[in-house]
Amino acid sequence: MRVEVLAGLVTAFALIPEATAFSIVLGVDPRLGLFSSFVGAVAIAFLGGRRAMISAAAGSVALVAVPLVRDHGVDYLIVAVVLSGVLQVVLGLLGVARLMRFIPRSVMVGFVNGLAILIFWSQMRHLVHVPWAVYPLVAAGVAVVVLFPRLTRAVPAPLVAIALLTVVTVAGGLDVPTVGDEGALPRSLPSLLVPHVPLALDTLRIVAPYVAGMALVGLLESLLTAKLVDDVTDTRSDKTREAWGLGVTNVIAGLFGGQGVCAMIGQTVINVRTGGGRSRVSTFMAGVFVLVLVVGLGDAVAMIPMAALVAVMVMVAVMTFDWHSVRPATLRRMPRSETAVMLATVVVTVATNNLAVGVISGVLVAMVMFARRVAHFTTVTPVDDDGAAAPRRVYAVEGELFFASSNDLVYQFDYAGDPDDVVVDLTRAHVWDASTVATLDAVRNKYEARGKRLTIVGANADTAARLSRLSSPPSLAA
């Protein structure tokens, strides 16, 4: 129990600066991110399917909702958070977690890299039209985050950087932007909040695109983080429960006026690896400590210079980016199709500022690349059957036959020059779809138009069943 409680405390210290920074990225008061982190960690401790995983106000979800807050305000954000939670519950109960197997690694790498770029770019507004003192403070904060872990990992380096820069700013009387300038911090417990939006279809039309994006991004990041913790702890998680549990957590967070939550990869690693947390207790205590610290020490948090949070977020972006994926040696070794999928995911993510759109685009590109690659593995080899009583030509087909690989199949036969008896041998082939069956029907019709007979042999059970069901009329040999 001591280990679990201390792990929660260390994680809470790491949560506060990032939750505050992500709230500022979103353009809302820091109290929304802090309340969301409290509600998210406490609720997911009971509802989630992965023990010791931390869910809180996350940058990936915040980035999706930035245009909504900018154009329509916080009330619409709360509606979007609640509806995204409802959608996550529905998707979780429908078994969306099982779809994770269809997301290629190259798409996941693109997702991570795109997220890192968006986080980094979101900090640029805090580095323009600011006092000159901001720049050396940011540089000093980055140096602390990088170098302090070489001395000790007992205290999170981001917390040390924030504390040190705050002391320097206050002691030196530096006039730089602070967290207090971004909005009031909470001084009481969170309470239920009803958003002031019209109950009309226009409201749904406004929030619908953001609801889908927040729900999908939150699920994706949470399920990816759950898989990471599974690998670290050599245990299994209930990802279906994690999916609908995250949805319920977002509904609760929205009702208390918070922003969207999902798993926090960095804080989860701190809880599991640095703190040694393994149970739901560490997750629960992380949320409790967040509330205790911000409510009891709100005045101190308000004095934190924005330069400190910018330094933390810049390093979060740097550490999030998968630098191995862009090394020249990796790019030379990696197939071009895999690199294209990763780049497509990153480009679409950055261009649309929407991680869900980027992931979906990456999956679509991966599907096209895979189909294109597999399509070239199909071969048709003509063989004369000298042992037959009458002249007969046998075509040996090898490979996986589906819509992409079977398109050119109709051009692989010599309809005019072949004898009257033609055999298509599928012993080393597999028919996967109706497009291939239609192509084989077209081949047979071309032969029959010339008074010749086509017979298909060697089909395995699945192929034979598909041909018998879809071919008109069936052309399998008895």
PDB file of N, CA and C in Angstrom, residues 17-50:
ATOM      1  N   PRO A  17       1.383  19.914 -13.913  1.00  0.00           N
ATOM      2  CA  PRO A  17       1.869  20.838 -14.960  1.00  0.00           C
ATOM      3  C   PRO A  17       1.336  20.507 -16.342  1.00  0.00           C
ATOM      4  N   GLU A  18       1.238  19.221 -16.668  1.00  0.00           N
ATOM      5  CA  GLU A  18       0.766  18.875 -18.007  1.00  0.00           C
ATOM      6  C   GLU A  18      -0.725  19.144 -18.151  1.00  0.00           C
ATOM      7  N   ALA A  19      -1.524  18.853 -17.105  1.00  0.00           N
ATOM      8  CA  ALA A  19      -2.950  19.143 -17.175  1.00  0.00           C
ATOM      9  C   ALA A  19      -3.182  20.635 -17.328  1.00  0.00           C
ATOM     10  N   THR A  20      -2.404  21.428 -16.596  1.00  0.00           N
ATOM     11  CA  THR A  20      -2.507  22.882 -16.714  1.00  0.00           C
ATOM     12  C   THR A  20      -2.107  23.339 -18.114  1.00  0.00           C
ATOM     13  N   ALA A  21      -1.018  22.792 -18.614  1.00  0.00           N
ATOM     14  CA  ALA A  21      -0.538  23.180 -19.943  1.00  0.00           C
ATOM     15  C   ALA A  21      -1.526  22.782 -21.031  1.00  0.00           C
ATOM     16  N   PHE A  22      -2.116  21.592 -20.919  1.00  0.00           N
ATOM     17  CA  PHE A  22      -3.071  21.151 -21.934  1.00  0.00           C
ATOM     18  C   PHE A  22      -4.338  21.991 -21.894  1.00  0.00           C
ATOM     19  N   SER A  23      -4.733  22.469 -20.718  1.00  0.00           N
ATOM     20  CA  SER A  23      -5.885  23.364 -20.629  1.00  0.00           C
ATOM     21  C   SER A  23      -5.599  24.655 -21.375  1.00  0.00           C
ATOM     22  N   ILE A  24      -4.391  25.152 -21.229  1.00  0.00           N
ATOM     23  CA  ILE A  24      -4.008  26.392 -21.904  1.00  0.00           C
ATOM     24  C   ILE A  24      -3.921  26.170 -23.409  1.00  0.00           C
ATOM     25  N   VAL A  25      -3.444  24.998 -23.813  1.00  0.00           N
ATOM     26  CA  VAL A  25      -3.448  24.653 -25.241  1.00  0.00           C
ATOM     27  C   VAL A  25      -4.870  24.685 -25.788  1.00  0.00           C
ATOM     28  N   LEU A  26      -5.806  24.167 -24.991  1.00  0.00           N
ATOM     29  CA  LEU A  26      -7.198  24.113 -25.413  1.00  0.00           C
ATOM     30  C   LEU A  26      -7.859  25.479 -25.389  1.00  0.00           C
ATOM     31  N   GLY A  27      -7.290  26.408 -24.612  1.00  0.00           N
ATOM     32  CA  GLY A  27      -7.864  27.740 -24.531  1.00  0.00           C
ATOM     33  C   GLY A  27      -8.911  27.883 -23.443  1.00  0.00           C
ATOM     34  N   VAL A  28      -8.799  27.096 -22.369  1.00  0.00           N
ATOM     35  CA  VAL A  28      -9.761  27.154 -21.268  1.00  0.00           C
ATOM     36  C   VAL A  28      -9.019  27.389 -19.959  1.00  0.00           C
ATOM     37  N   ASP A  29      -9.769  27.677 -18.916  1.00  0.00           N
ATOM     38  CA  ASP A  29      -9.157  27.868 -17.604  1.00  0.00           C
ATOM     39  C   ASP A  29      -8.451  26.597 -17.152  1.00  0.00           C
ATOM     40  N   PRO A  30      -7.320  26.732 -16.471  1.00  0.00           N
ATOM     41  CA  PRO A  30      -6.608  25.550 -15.988  1.00  0.00           C
ATOM     42  C   PRO A  30      -7.446  24.652 -15.082  1.00  0.00           C
ATOM     43  N   ARG A  31      -8.469  25.227 -14.418  1.00  0.00           N
ATOM     44  CA  ARG A  31      -9.271  24.407 -13.510  1.00  0.00           C
ATOM     45  C   ARG A  31      -9.976  23.275 -14.254  1.00  0.00           C
ATOM     46  N   LEU A  32     -10.319  23.484 -15.534  1.00  0.00           N
ATOM     47  CA  LEU A  32     -10.972  22.415 -16.288  1.00  0.00           C
ATOM     48  C   LEU A  32     -10.064  21.209 -16.438  1.00  0.00           C
ATOM     49  N   GLY A  33      -8.802  21.455 -16.797  1.00  0.00           N
ATOM     50  CA  GLY A  33      -7.872  20.348 -16.943  1.00  0.00           C
ATOM     51  C   GLY A  33      -7.573  19.670 -15.618  1.00  0.00           C
ATOM     52  N   LEU A  34      -7.463  20.465 -14.556  1.00  0.00           N
ATOM     53  CA  LEU A  34      -7.161  19.891 -13.245  1.00  0.00           C
ATOM     54  C   LEU A  34      -8.340  19.089 -12.706  1.00  0.00           C
ATOM     55  N   PHE A  35      -9.556  19.618 -12.852  1.00  0.00           N
ATOM     56  CA  PHE A  35     -10.733  18.857 -12.427  1.00  0.00           C
ATOM     57  C   PHE A  35     -10.876  17.582 -13.259  1.00  0.00           C
ATOM     58  N   SER A  36     -10.601  17.689 -14.569  1.00  0.00           N
ATOM     59  CA  SER A  36     -10.682  16.501 -15.427  1.00  0.00           C
ATOM     60  C   SER A  36      -9.680  15.448 -14.994  1.00  0.00           C
ATOM     61  N   SER A  37      -8.490  15.872 -14.618  1.00  0.00           N
ATOM     62  CA  SER A  37      -7.471  14.924 -14.173  1.00  0.00           C
ATOM     63  C   SER A  37      -7.894  14.236 -12.878  1.00  0.00           C
ATOM     64  N   PHE A  38      -8.493  15.009 -11.962  1.00  0.00           N
ATOM     65  CA  PHE A  38      -9.007  14.415 -10.730  1.00  0.00           C
ATOM     66  C   PHE A  38     -10.122  13.414 -11.026  1.00  0.00           C
ATOM     67  N   VAL A  39     -11.129  13.860 -11.770  1.00  0.00           N
ATOM     68  CA  VAL A  39     -12.270  12.991 -12.083  1.00  0.00           C
ATOM     69  C   VAL A  39     -11.824  11.793 -12.905  1.00  0.00           C
ATOM     70  N   GLY A  40     -10.956  12.042 -13.901  1.00  0.00           N
ATOM     71  CA  GLY A  40     -10.528  10.957 -14.777  1.00  0.00           C
ATOM     72  C   GLY A  40      -9.789   9.868 -14.038  1.00  0.00           C
ATOM     73  N   ALA A  41      -8.821  10.253 -13.211  1.00  0.00           N
ATOM     74  CA  ALA A  41      -8.030   9.245 -12.485  1.00  0.00           C
ATOM     75  C   ALA A  41      -8.881   8.485 -11.474  1.00  0.00           C
ATOM     76  N   VAL A  42      -9.743   9.201 -10.731  1.00  0.00           N
ATOM     77  CA  VAL A  42     -10.569   8.539  -9.716  1.00  0.00           C
ATOM     78  C   VAL A  42     -11.593   7.609 -10.368  1.00  0.00           C
ATOM     79  N   ALA A  43     -12.257   8.088 -11.430  1.00  0.00           N
ATOM     80  CA  ALA A  43     -13.289   7.269 -12.068  1.00  0.00           C
ATOM     81  C   ALA A  43     -12.704   6.051 -12.761  1.00  0.00           C
ATOM     82  N   ILE A  44     -11.605   6.242 -13.499  1.00  0.00           N
ATOM     83  CA  ILE A  44     -11.039   5.108 -14.243  1.00  0.00           C
ATOM     84  C   ILE A  44     -10.437   4.075 -13.307  1.00  0.00           C
ATOM     85  N   ALA A  45     -10.088   4.497 -12.069  1.00  0.00           N
ATOM     86  CA  ALA A  45      -9.575   3.532 -11.095  1.00  0.00           C
ATOM     87  C   ALA A  45     -10.616   2.468 -10.786  1.00  0.00           C
ATOM     88  N   PHE A  46     -11.894   2.833 -10.861  1.00  0.00           N
ATOM     89  CA  PHE A  46     -12.972   1.881 -10.606  1.00  0.00           C
ATOM     90  C   PHE A  46     -13.510   1.255 -11.892  1.00  0.00           C
ATOM     91  N   LEU A  47     -13.515   2.017 -12.982  1.00  0.00           N
ATOM     92  CA  LEU A  47     -14.201   1.587 -14.193  1.00  0.00           C
ATOM     93  C   LEU A  47     -13.276   0.968 -15.238  1.00  0.00           C
ATOM     94  N   GLY A  48     -12.004   1.313 -15.226  1.00  0.00           N
ATOM     95  CA  GLY A  48     -11.095   0.912 -16.295  1.00  0.00           C
ATOM     96  C   GLY A  48     -10.760  -0.569 -16.300  1.00  0.00           C
ATOM     97  N   GLY A  49     -10.240  -1.003 -17.438  1.00  0.00           N
ATOM     98  CA  GLY A  49      -9.860  -2.401 -17.593  1.00  0.00           C
ATOM     99  C   GLY A  49      -8.376  -2.655 -17.470  1.00  0.00           C
ATOM    100  N   ARG A  50      -7.574  -1.604 -17.202  1.00  0.00           N
ATOM    101  CA  ARG A  50      -6.128  -1.759 -17.059  1.00  0.00           C
ATOM    102  C   ARG A  50      -5.690  -1.146 -15.726  1.00  0.00           C
TER     103      ARG A  50
END
